[in-house]
Short mmCIF file of C-alpha atoms in Angstrom, two decimals:
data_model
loop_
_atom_site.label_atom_id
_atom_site.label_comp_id
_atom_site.label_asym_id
_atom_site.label_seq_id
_atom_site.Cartn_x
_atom_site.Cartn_y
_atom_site.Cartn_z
CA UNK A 1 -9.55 -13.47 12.04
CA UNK A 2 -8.68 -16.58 14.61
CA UNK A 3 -6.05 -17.64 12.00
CA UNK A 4 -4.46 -14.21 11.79
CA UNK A 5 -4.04 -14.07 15.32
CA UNK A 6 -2.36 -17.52 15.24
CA UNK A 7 0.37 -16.70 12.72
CA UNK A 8 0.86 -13.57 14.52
CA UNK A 9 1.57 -15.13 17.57
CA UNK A 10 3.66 -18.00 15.67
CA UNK A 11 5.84 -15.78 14.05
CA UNK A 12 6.31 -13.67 17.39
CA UNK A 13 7.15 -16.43 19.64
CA UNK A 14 11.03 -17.16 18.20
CA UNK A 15 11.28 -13.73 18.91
CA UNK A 16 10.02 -13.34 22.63
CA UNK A 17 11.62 -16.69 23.49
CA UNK A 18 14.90 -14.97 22.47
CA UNK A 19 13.99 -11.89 24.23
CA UNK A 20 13.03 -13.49 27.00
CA UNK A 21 16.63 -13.85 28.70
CA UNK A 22 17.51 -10.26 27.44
CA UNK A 23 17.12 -6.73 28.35
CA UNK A 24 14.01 -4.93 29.40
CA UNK A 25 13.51 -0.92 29.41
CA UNK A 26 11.13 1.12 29.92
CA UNK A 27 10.87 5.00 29.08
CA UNK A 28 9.19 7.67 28.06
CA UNK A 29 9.26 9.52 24.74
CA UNK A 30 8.08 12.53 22.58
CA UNK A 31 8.58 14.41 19.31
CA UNK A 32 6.59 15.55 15.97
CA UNK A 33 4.88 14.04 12.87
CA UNK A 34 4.20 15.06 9.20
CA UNK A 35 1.46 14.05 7.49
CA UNK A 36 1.59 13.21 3.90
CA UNK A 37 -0.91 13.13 1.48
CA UNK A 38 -2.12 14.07 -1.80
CA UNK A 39 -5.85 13.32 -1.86
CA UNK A 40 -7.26 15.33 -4.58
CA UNK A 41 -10.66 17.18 -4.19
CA UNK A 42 -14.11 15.92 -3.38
CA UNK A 43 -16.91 16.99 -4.84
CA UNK A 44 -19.64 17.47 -2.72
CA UNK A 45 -23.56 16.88 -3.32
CA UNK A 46 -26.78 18.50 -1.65
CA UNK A 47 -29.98 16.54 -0.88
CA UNK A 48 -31.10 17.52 -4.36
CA UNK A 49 -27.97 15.51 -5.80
CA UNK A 50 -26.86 18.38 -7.03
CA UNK A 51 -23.19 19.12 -6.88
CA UNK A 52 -23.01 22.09 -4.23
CA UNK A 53 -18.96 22.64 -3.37
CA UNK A 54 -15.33 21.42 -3.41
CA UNK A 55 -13.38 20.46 -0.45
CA UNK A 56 -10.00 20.55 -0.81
CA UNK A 57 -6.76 19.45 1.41
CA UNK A 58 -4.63 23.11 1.74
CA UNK A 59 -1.96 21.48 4.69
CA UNK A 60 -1.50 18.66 6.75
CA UNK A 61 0.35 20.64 9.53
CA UNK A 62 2.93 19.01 11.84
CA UNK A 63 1.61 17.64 15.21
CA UNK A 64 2.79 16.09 18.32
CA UNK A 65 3.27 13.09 20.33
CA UNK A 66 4.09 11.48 23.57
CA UNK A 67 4.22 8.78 25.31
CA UNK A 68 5.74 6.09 27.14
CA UNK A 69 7.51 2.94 25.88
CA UNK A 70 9.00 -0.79 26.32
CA UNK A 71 12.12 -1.91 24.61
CA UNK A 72 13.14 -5.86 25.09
CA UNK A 73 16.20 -6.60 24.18
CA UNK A 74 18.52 -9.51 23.31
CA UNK A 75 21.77 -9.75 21.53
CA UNK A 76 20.13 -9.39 18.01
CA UNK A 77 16.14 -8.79 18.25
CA UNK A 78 14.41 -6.28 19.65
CA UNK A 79 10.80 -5.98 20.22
CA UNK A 80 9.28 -2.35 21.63
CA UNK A 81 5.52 -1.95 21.90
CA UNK A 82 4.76 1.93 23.15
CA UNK A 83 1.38 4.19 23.67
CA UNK A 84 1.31 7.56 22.71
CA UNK A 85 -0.83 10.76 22.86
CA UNK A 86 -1.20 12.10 19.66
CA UNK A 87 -2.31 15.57 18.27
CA UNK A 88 -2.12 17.20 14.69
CA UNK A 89 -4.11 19.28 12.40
CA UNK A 90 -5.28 19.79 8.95
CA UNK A 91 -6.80 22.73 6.58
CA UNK A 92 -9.20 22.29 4.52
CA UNK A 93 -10.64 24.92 1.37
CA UNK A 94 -14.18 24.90 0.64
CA UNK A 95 -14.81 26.49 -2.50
CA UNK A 96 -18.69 27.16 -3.74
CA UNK A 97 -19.17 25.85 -7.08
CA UNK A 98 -22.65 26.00 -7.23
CA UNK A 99 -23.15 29.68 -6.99
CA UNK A 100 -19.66 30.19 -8.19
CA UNK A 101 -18.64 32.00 -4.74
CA UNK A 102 -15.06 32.50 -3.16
CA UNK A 103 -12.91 29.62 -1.63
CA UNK A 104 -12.90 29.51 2.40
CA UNK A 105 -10.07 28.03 4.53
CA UNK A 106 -10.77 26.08 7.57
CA UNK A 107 -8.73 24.01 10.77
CA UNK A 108 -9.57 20.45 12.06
CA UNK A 109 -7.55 19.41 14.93
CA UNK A 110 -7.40 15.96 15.99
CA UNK A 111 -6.11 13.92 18.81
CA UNK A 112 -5.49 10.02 19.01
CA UNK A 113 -4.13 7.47 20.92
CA UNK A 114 -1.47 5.32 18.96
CA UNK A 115 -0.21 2.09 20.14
CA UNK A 116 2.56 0.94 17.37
CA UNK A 117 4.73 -2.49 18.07
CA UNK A 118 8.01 -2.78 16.43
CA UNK A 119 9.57 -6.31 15.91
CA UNK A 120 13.22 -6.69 14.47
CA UNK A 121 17.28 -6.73 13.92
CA UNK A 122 19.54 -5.16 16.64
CA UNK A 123 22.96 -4.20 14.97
CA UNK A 124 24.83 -2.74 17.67
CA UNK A 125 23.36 0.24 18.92
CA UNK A 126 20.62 0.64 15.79
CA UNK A 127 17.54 -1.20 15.30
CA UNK A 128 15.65 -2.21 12.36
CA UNK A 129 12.51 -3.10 12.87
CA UNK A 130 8.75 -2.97 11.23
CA UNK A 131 4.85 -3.83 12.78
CA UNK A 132 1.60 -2.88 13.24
CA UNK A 133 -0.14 0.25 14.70
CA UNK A 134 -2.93 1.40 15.96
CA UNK A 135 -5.26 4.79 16.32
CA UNK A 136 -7.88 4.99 18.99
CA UNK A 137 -10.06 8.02 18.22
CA UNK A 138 -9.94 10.59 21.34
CA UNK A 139 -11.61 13.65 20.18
CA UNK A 140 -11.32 16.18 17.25
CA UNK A 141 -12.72 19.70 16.92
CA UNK A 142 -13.26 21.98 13.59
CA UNK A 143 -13.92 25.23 12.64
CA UNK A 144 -16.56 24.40 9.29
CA UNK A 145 -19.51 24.38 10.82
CA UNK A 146 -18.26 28.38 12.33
CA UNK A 147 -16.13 29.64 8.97
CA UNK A 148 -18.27 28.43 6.14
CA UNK A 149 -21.43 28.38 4.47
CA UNK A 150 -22.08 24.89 4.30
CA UNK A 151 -24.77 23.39 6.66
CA UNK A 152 -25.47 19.39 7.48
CA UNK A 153 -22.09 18.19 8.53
CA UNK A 154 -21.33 15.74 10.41
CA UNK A 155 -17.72 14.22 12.15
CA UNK A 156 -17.87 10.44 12.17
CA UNK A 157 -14.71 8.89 13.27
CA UNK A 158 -14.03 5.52 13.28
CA UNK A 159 -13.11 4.21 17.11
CA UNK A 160 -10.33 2.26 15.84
CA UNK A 161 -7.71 2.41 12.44
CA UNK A 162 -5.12 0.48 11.66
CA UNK A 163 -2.09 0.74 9.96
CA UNK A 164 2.00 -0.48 9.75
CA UNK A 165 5.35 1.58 10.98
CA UNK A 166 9.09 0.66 10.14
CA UNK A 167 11.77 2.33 10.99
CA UNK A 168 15.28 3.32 12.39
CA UNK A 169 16.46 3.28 15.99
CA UNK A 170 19.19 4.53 17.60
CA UNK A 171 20.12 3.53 21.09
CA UNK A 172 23.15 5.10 23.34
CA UNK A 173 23.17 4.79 26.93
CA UNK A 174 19.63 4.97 28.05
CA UNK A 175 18.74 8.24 25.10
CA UNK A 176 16.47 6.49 22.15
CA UNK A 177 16.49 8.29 18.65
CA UNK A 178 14.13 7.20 16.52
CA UNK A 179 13.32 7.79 12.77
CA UNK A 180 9.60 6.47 11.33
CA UNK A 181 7.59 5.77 8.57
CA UNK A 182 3.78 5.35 9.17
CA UNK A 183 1.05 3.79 6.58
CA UNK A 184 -2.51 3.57 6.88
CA UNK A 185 -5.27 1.54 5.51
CA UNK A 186 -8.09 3.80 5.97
CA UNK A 187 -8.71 6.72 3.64
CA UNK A 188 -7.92 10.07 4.67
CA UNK A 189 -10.62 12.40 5.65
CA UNK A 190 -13.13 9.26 5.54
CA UNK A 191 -14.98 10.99 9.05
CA UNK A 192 -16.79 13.53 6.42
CA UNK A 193 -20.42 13.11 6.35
CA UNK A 194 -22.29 15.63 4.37
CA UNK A 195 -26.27 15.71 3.98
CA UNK A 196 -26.10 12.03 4.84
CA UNK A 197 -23.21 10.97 3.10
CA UNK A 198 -19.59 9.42 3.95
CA UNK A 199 -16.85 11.16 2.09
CA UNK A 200 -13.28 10.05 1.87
CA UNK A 201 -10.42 11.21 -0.25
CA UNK A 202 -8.77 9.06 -3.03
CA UNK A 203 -5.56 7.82 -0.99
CA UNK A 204 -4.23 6.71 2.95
CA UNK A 205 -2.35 9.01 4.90
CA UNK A 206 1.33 8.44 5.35
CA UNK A 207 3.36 9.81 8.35
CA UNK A 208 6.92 10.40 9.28
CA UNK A 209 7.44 10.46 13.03
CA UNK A 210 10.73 11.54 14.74
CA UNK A 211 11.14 10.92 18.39
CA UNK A 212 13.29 10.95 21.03
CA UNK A 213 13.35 9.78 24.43
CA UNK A 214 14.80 8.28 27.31
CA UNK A 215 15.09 4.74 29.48
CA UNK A 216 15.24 4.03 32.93
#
């Protein structure tokens, strides 16, 4: 891990010592996400290790963010670290396939703090650029435990995920368009724990984010 924070750094530094003479801005920002995934279904086992129901992703709604931002500037790099509130939802179906019952629908809401870092090109008034992100776990809150049948769940979140963003940027006057593509390297819906277990789906979640916002 010591190493990876020393090529980090080495690979940063031509940038900031660019930056360094440049322009500095700071702002605040907002706008929506999309999550997009297609996980599959998990098949879910009592204590007796027998298979009890199916859990299902039905939508990965749109949510919201906001924040505030940094934007350093020289003639060609840029490098703009920000910190967000995030908040977004999912539904899930449970369907009983151990007594052959009906399907049931329920909401988990979520809410994060993301801190994303972009490093790149300036061309003019649009930016290039690509880094790391990541989510601090705030809080989340579901409706399973109240809409369905099935007993012995438990949330566990991980305190911290990581992931990557590039994107497109936009700059005129002191208004900031922005158009972004998120990755992740945990599994999606990993915080399921059921009789014991940890659940995750098949694949990582991927985002686009659109914001706007403005400098001062």
């Amino acid at each position: 891990m010591k190493y990876i924070h020393i090529c980090i750094v080495l690979t940063l530094l031509p940038f900031m010592a660019e930056i360094a003479t440049g322009q500095i801005k700071f702002g605040i920002r907002a706008g929506l996400n999309t999550t997009e995934v297609d996980p599959g279904s998990l098949l879910v086992k009592n204590r007796n290790d027998v298979e009890e129901f199916k859990l299902d992703l039905e939508n990965a709604s749109y949510g919201y963010h906001l924040g505030l931002f940094i934007q350093a500037n020289s003639e060609f790099l840029f490098i703009q670290p920000e910190v967000w509130f995030r908040s977004s939802s999912s539904e899930f179906s449970v369907e009983d396939v151990q007594n052959g019952m009906g399907s049931e629908v329920f909401t988990e809401r979520y809410q994060y703090i993301d801190i994303p870092v972009q490093v790149g090109l300036r061309l003019g008034p649009v930016r290039l650029g690509c880094g790391p992100v990541a989510h601090l776990f705030i809080n989340s809150v579901t409706e399973f435990i109240d809409d369905t049948q099935v007993d012995e769940y438990e949330k566990r979140f991980e305190d911290i995920t990581l992931g990557y963003v590039a994107g497109l940027g936009v700059d005129i006057w002191n208004f900031h368009v922005d158009l972004t593509y998120e990755g992740n390297f945990s599994r999606f819906g990993s915080h399921f724990n059921f009789y014991g277990r940890q659940y995750a789906f098949d694949t990582s979640p991927a985002r686009l984010i659109g914001t706007v916002g403005i400098s001062f």
